[in-house]
Amino acid sequence: ACEKGGEWEQALQLVSVMTSHKVVMDTVSFNAAISASEKGAKWQMALQLLGAMAKSRVEPNTITFSAAISACQMGGEWYKALQLFSRMKSGRIESNSITFSAAIAACEKLGESRVALQVLSLIAQPVLLPTLFVVP
């Protein structure tokens, strides 16, 4: 609710409180926190939360990656955004319009028109082999 109301700072504080009280977070609560990080252009926090998901053995989904990719893209971390997009695709997690838009915007900022065309070509392809992209 905090994230949707523009109170991203409060949403991130809530995560801290939940963690300190040993509250187990699920995909939905991680997604809300990563989305809050996106709204505040706090890409580092989004990546930390994504790492915390892995440590907690909570499975990320389309929303998770879309928010993290957008956070990186909004924070000017275009390579990280493309790395996340590549990781998402190699994990066979379905993309959506938000994911594609953020990945293409990252390509534009990096001057990577070739990679942007690859991303565009994926919109029509529901399944992708993980070796299609190589992002440094």
Coordinates of N, CA and C in Angstrom, one line a residue:
A1 N 0.8 -1.2 0.0 CA 0.0 0.0 0.0 C 0.9 1.3 0.0
C2 N 2.0 1.2 0.8 CA 2.9 2.4 0.8 C 3.4 2.7 -0.5
E3 N 3.9 1.6 -1.2 CA 4.5 1.7 -2.5 C 3.5 2.4 -3.5
K4 N 2.2 1.9 -3.5 CA 1.2 2.5 -4.4 C 0.9 3.9 -4.1
G5 N 1.0 4.3 -2.8 CA 0.6 5.6 -2.4 C 1.8 6.6 -2.5
G6 N 2.9 6.2 -3.1 CA 4.0 7.1 -3.3 C 4.9 7.2 -2.0
E7 N 4.6 6.4 -1.1 CA 5.4 6.4 0.2 C 6.5 5.3 0.2
W8 N 7.3 5.4 -0.8 CA 8.3 4.3 -1.0 C 9.3 4.2 0.2
E9 N 9.6 5.4 0.8 CA 10.5 5.4 1.9 C 9.9 4.6 3.1
Q10 N 8.6 4.8 3.3 CA 7.9 4.0 4.4 C 7.8 2.6 4.1
A11 N 7.7 2.2 2.8 CA 7.6 0.8 2.4 C 8.9 0.1 2.7
L12 N 10.0 0.8 2.4 CA 11.3 0.2 2.6 C 11.6 0.2 4.1
Q13 N 11.2 1.1 4.9 CA 11.3 1.0 6.4 C 10.5 -0.2 6.9
L14 N 9.4 -0.4 6.4 CA 8.6 -1.5 6.8 C 9.3 -2.9 6.6
V15 N 10.0 -3.0 5.5 CA 10.8 -4.2 5.2 C 11.9 -4.3 6.3
S16 N 12.5 -3.3 6.7 CA 13.5 -3.3 7.7 C 12.9 -3.8 9.0
V17 N 11.7 -3.3 9.4 CA 11.0 -3.7 10.6 C 10.7 -5.2 10.5
M18 N 10.1 -5.6 9.4 CA 9.8 -7.0 9.2 C 11.0 -7.9 9.4
T19 N 12.1 -7.5 8.8 CA 13.3 -8.3 8.9 C 13.8 -8.4 10.3
S20 N 13.8 -7.3 11.0 CA 14.3 -7.2 12.4 C 13.4 -8.0 13.4
H21 N 12.1 -8.2 13.0 CA 11.2 -9.0 13.8 C 11.0 -10.4 13.3
K22 N 12.0 -10.8 12.4 CA 12.0 -12.2 11.8 C 10.7 -12.6 11.1
V23 N 10.0 -11.6 10.5 CA 8.8 -11.9 9.7 C 9.3 -12.5 8.4
V24 N 8.8 -13.7 8.0 CA 9.1 -14.3 6.8 C 8.5 -13.6 5.6
M25 N 9.3 -13.1 4.7 CA 8.7 -12.4 3.5 C 8.5 -13.4 2.4
D26 N 7.4 -13.2 1.7 CA 7.1 -14.0 0.5 C 7.3 -13.2 -0.8
T27 N 7.0 -13.8 -1.9 CA 7.2 -13.1 -3.2 C 6.4 -11.8 -3.2
V28 N 5.2 -11.8 -2.8 CA 4.4 -10.6 -2.8 C 5.0 -9.4 -2.0
S29 N 5.5 -9.8 -0.8 CA 6.1 -8.7 0.1 C 7.4 -8.2 -0.5
F30 N 8.2 -9.2 -1.1 CA 9.5 -8.7 -1.8 C 9.1 -7.9 -3.0
N31 N 8.1 -8.3 -3.7 CA 7.8 -7.5 -4.9 C 7.4 -6.1 -4.5
A32 N 6.6 -6.0 -3.5 CA 6.2 -4.6 -3.0 C 7.4 -3.8 -2.6
A33 N 8.3 -4.4 -2.0 CA 9.5 -3.7 -1.6 C 10.4 -3.3 -2.8
I34 N 10.5 -4.2 -3.7 CA 11.3 -3.9 -4.9 C 10.6 -2.8 -5.7
S35 N 9.3 -2.9 -5.8 CA 8.5 -1.8 -6.5 C 8.7 -0.5 -5.8
A36 N 8.8 -0.5 -4.5 CA 9.0 0.8 -3.8 C 10.4 1.3 -4.1
S37 N 11.4 0.4 -4.2 CA 12.7 0.8 -4.6 C 12.7 1.4 -6.0
E38 N 12.0 0.8 -6.8 CA 11.8 1.4 -8.2 C 11.3 2.8 -8.2
K39 N 10.2 3.0 -7.4 CA 9.6 4.3 -7.3 C 10.6 5.4 -6.8
G40 N 11.5 5.0 -5.9 CA 12.5 5.9 -5.4 C 13.8 5.9 -6.1
A41 N 13.8 5.2 -7.3 CA 15.0 5.0 -8.1 C 16.2 4.5 -7.2
K42 N 15.9 3.7 -6.3 CA 16.9 3.1 -5.4 C 17.3 1.7 -5.9
W43 N 18.1 1.7 -7.0 CA 18.4 0.5 -7.7 C 19.2 -0.5 -6.8
Q44 N 20.1 0.1 -6.0 CA 20.9 -0.7 -5.1 C 20.0 -1.5 -4.2
M45 N 19.0 -0.9 -3.6 CA 18.1 -1.6 -2.7 C 17.3 -2.7 -3.4
A46 N 16.9 -2.4 -4.7 CA 16.2 -3.4 -5.5 C 17.1 -4.6 -5.7
L47 N 18.4 -4.4 -5.9 CA 19.3 -5.5 -6.1 C 19.5 -6.3 -4.8
Q48 N 19.6 -5.5 -3.7 CA 19.8 -6.2 -2.4 C 18.6 -7.0 -2.1
L49 N 17.4 -6.5 -2.4 CA 16.2 -7.3 -2.1 C 16.1 -8.5 -3.0
L50 N 16.5 -8.4 -4.2 CA 16.6 -9.6 -5.1 C 17.5 -10.6 -4.6
G51 N 18.7 -10.2 -4.1 CA 19.6 -11.1 -3.4 C 19.0 -11.7 -2.2
A52 N 18.3 -10.9 -1.4 CA 17.7 -11.5 -0.2 C 16.6 -12.5 -0.5
M53 N 16.0 -12.3 -1.6 CA 15.0 -13.3 -2.1 C 15.7 -14.7 -2.3
A54 N 16.8 -14.6 -3.0 CA 17.5 -15.9 -3.3 C 18.0 -16.5 -2.0
K55 N 18.5 -15.7 -1.1 CA 19.0 -16.3 0.2 C 17.8 -16.9 1.0
S56 N 16.7 -16.3 0.9 CA 15.5 -16.8 1.6 C 14.8 -17.9 0.8
R57 N 15.3 -18.2 -0.4 CA 14.7 -19.2 -1.2 C 13.3 -18.9 -1.6
V58 N 13.1 -17.6 -1.9 CA 11.8 -17.1 -2.4 C 11.9 -16.9 -3.9
E59 N 11.1 -17.5 -4.7 CA 11.1 -17.5 -6.1 C 10.7 -16.1 -6.7
P60 N 11.6 -15.5 -7.5 CA 11.1 -14.2 -8.1 C 10.2 -14.5 -9.3
N61 N 9.4 -13.5 -9.7 CA 8.5 -13.7 -10.8 C 8.6 -12.5 -11.8
T62 N 7.7 -12.4 -12.7 CA 7.7 -11.4 -13.7 C 7.7 -10.0 -13.0
I63 N 6.9 -9.8 -12.0 CA 6.8 -8.6 -11.3 C 8.1 -8.2 -10.6
T64 N 8.7 -9.2 -10.0 CA 10.0 -9.0 -9.3 C 11.0 -8.4 -10.3
F65 N 11.2 -9.1 -11.4 CA 12.2 -8.7 -12.4 C 11.9 -7.4 -13.1
S66 N 10.6 -7.2 -13.4 CA 10.2 -5.9 -14.0 C 10.5 -4.8 -13.1
A67 N 10.2 -4.9 -11.9 CA 10.5 -3.8 -10.9 C 12.0 -3.5 -10.7
A68 N 12.7 -4.6 -10.6 CA 14.2 -4.5 -10.4 C 14.8 -3.9 -11.7
I69 N 14.4 -4.4 -12.9 CA 14.9 -3.8 -14.1 C 14.6 -2.4 -14.3
S70 N 13.4 -2.0 -13.9 CA 13.0 -0.6 -14.0 C 13.7 0.3 -13.0
A71 N 14.0 -0.3 -11.8 CA 14.8 0.5 -10.8 C 16.2 0.8 -11.3
C72 N 16.8 -0.2 -11.9 CA 18.1 0.0 -12.5 C 18.1 0.9 -13.6
Q73 N 17.1 0.8 -14.5 CA 17.0 1.7 -15.7 C 16.8 3.1 -15.2
M74 N 15.9 3.3 -14.2 CA 15.6 4.7 -13.7 C 16.8 5.3 -13.0
G75 N 17.6 4.4 -12.4 CA 18.8 4.8 -11.7 C 20.0 5.0 -12.5
G76 N 19.9 4.8 -13.8 CA 21.0 5.0 -14.8 C 21.9 3.8 -14.8
E77 N 21.5 2.7 -14.3 CA 22.3 1.5 -14.3 C 21.9 0.6 -15.4
W78 N 22.1 1.0 -16.6 CA 21.6 0.3 -17.8 C 22.2 -1.0 -18.0
Y79 N 23.5 -1.2 -17.8 CA 24.1 -2.5 -17.9 C 23.4 -3.5 -16.9
K80 N 23.2 -3.0 -15.7 CA 22.6 -3.9 -14.7 C 21.2 -4.3 -15.1
A81 N 20.5 -3.3 -15.7 CA 19.1 -3.6 -16.1 C 19.1 -4.7 -17.2
L82 N 20.1 -4.6 -18.1 CA 20.2 -5.6 -19.2 C 20.7 -7.0 -18.6
Q83 N 21.5 -6.9 -17.6 CA 22.0 -8.2 -17.0 C 20.8 -8.9 -16.3
L84 N 19.9 -8.1 -15.6 CA 18.8 -8.7 -15.0 C 17.8 -9.2 -16.0
F85 N 17.7 -8.5 -17.2 CA 16.8 -9.0 -18.2 C 17.3 -10.3 -18.7
S86 N 18.6 -10.4 -18.9 CA 19.2 -11.7 -19.4 C 19.0 -12.8 -18.4
R87 N 19.2 -12.5 -17.1 CA 19.0 -13.4 -16.0 C 17.6 -13.9 -16.0
M88 N 16.7 -13.0 -16.2 CA 15.2 -13.3 -16.2 C 14.9 -14.3 -17.3
K89 N 15.5 -14.0 -18.5 CA 15.2 -14.9 -19.6 C 15.9 -16.2 -19.5
S90 N 17.1 -16.3 -18.9 CA 17.7 -17.6 -18.7 C 17.0 -18.4 -17.7
G91 N 16.3 -17.7 -16.7 CA 15.5 -18.4 -15.7 C 14.1 -18.8 -16.2
R92 N 13.9 -18.5 -17.5 CA 12.6 -18.7 -18.2 C 11.4 -18.1 -17.5
I93 N 11.7 -16.9 -17.0 CA 10.6 -16.1 -16.3 C 10.0 -15.3 -17.4
E94 N 8.7 -15.3 -17.5 CA 8.0 -14.6 -18.6 C 8.1 -13.1 -18.4
S95 N 8.3 -12.4 -19.6 CA 8.4 -11.0 -19.6 C 7.1 -10.3 -19.9
N96 N 7.0 -9.0 -19.6 CA 5.8 -8.3 -19.9 C 6.2 -6.9 -20.5
S97 N 5.2 -6.1 -20.8 CA 5.5 -4.8 -21.5 C 6.4 -3.9 -20.7
I98 N 6.3 -4.0 -19.4 CA 7.1 -3.2 -18.5 C 8.6 -3.6 -18.6
T99 N 8.8 -4.9 -18.6 CA 10.1 -5.5 -18.7 C 10.8 -5.1 -20.0
F100 N 10.0 -5.3 -21.1 CA 10.5 -5.0 -22.4 C 10.8 -3.5 -22.6
S101 N 10.0 -2.7 -22.1 CA 10.2 -1.2 -22.2 C 11.4 -0.8 -21.5
A102 N 11.6 -1.3 -20.2 CA 12.8 -0.9 -19.5 C 14.1 -1.5 -20.1
A103 N 14.0 -2.7 -20.6 CA 15.2 -3.2 -21.3 C 15.6 -2.5 -22.6
I104 N 14.6 -2.1 -23.3 CA 14.8 -1.4 -24.6 C 15.3 0.1 -24.2
A105 N 14.8 0.7 -23.2 CA 15.2 2.0 -22.8 C 16.7 1.9 -22.3
A106 N 17.1 0.8 -21.7 CA 18.5 0.7 -21.3 C 19.4 0.5 -22.5
C107 N 18.9 -0.2 -23.5 CA 19.7 -0.4 -24.7 C 19.9 1.0 -25.4
E108 N 18.8 1.8 -25.4 CA 18.9 3.1 -26.0 C 19.9 4.0 -25.3
K109 N 19.9 4.0 -24.0 CA 20.9 4.8 -23.3 C 22.3 4.3 -23.5
L110 N 22.5 3.0 -23.7 CA 23.8 2.5 -24.0 C 24.3 2.6 -25.4
G111 N 23.3 3.0 -26.3 CA 23.6 3.0 -27.7 C 23.7 1.6 -28.3
E112 N 23.0 0.7 -27.7 CA 23.1 -0.7 -28.1 C 21.9 -1.0 -29.0
S113 N 21.9 -0.5 -30.2 CA 20.7 -0.7 -31.1 C 20.6 -2.2 -31.5
R114 N 21.7 -2.9 -31.6 CA 21.7 -4.3 -32.0 C 21.0 -5.1 -30.9
V115 N 21.3 -4.9 -29.6 CA 20.7 -5.6 -28.5 C 19.2 -5.2 -28.4
A116 N 18.9 -3.9 -28.6 CA 17.5 -3.4 -28.6 C 16.7 -4.2 -29.6
L117 N 17.2 -4.4 -30.8 CA 16.5 -5.2 -31.8 C 16.3 -6.6 -31.4
Q118 N 17.3 -7.2 -30.7 CA 17.1 -8.5 -30.1 C 16.0 -8.6 -29.1
V119 N 16.0 -7.6 -28.3 CA 14.9 -7.5 -27.2 C 13.5 -7.4 -27.9
L120 N 13.5 -6.5 -28.9 CA 12.2 -6.3 -29.7 C 11.8 -7.6 -30.3
S121 N 12.7 -8.4 -30.9 CA 12.3 -9.6 -31.5 C 11.8 -10.7 -30.5
L122 N 12.1 -10.5 -29.3 CA 11.6 -11.4 -28.2 C 10.2 -11.2 -27.9
I123 N 9.7 -10.1 -28.2 CA 8.3 -9.8 -27.9 C 7.3 -10.8 -28.5
A124 N 7.7 -11.2 -29.8 CA 6.8 -12.1 -30.5 C 7.1 -13.6 -30.2
Q125 N 8.2 -13.8 -29.4 CA 8.7 -15.2 -29.1 C 8.4 -15.4 -27.6
P126 N 7.5 -16.3 -27.3 CA 7.2 -16.6 -25.9 C 8.3 -17.4 -25.2
V127 N 9.1 -18.1 -26.0 CA 10.2 -18.9 -25.4 C 11.5 -18.5 -26.0
L128 N 12.5 -18.4 -25.2 CA 13.9 -17.9 -25.6 C 14.9 -18.8 -25.1
L129 N 15.9 -19.1 -25.9 CA 17.1 -19.8 -25.4 C 17.9 -18.9 -24.6
P130 N 18.5 -19.3 -23.5 CA 19.2 -18.4 -22.6 C 20.5 -17.9 -23.2
T131 N 21.0 -18.4 -24.3 CA 22.3 -18.0 -24.9 C 22.1 -16.9 -25.9
L132 N 20.9 -16.4 -26.1 CA 20.7 -15.3 -27.1 C 21.4 -14.0 -26.8
F133 N 21.5 -13.6 -25.5 CA 22.1 -12.4 -25.1 C 23.4 -12.6 -24.4
V134 N 24.3 -11.6 -24.7 CA 25.6 -11.6 -23.9 C 25.7 -10.1 -23.5
V135 N 25.6 -9.9 -22.2 CA 25.7 -8.5 -21.7 C 26.9 -8.5 -20.7
P136 N 27.8 -7.6 -20.9 CA 29.0 -7.6 -20.1 C 28.7 -7.3 -18.6

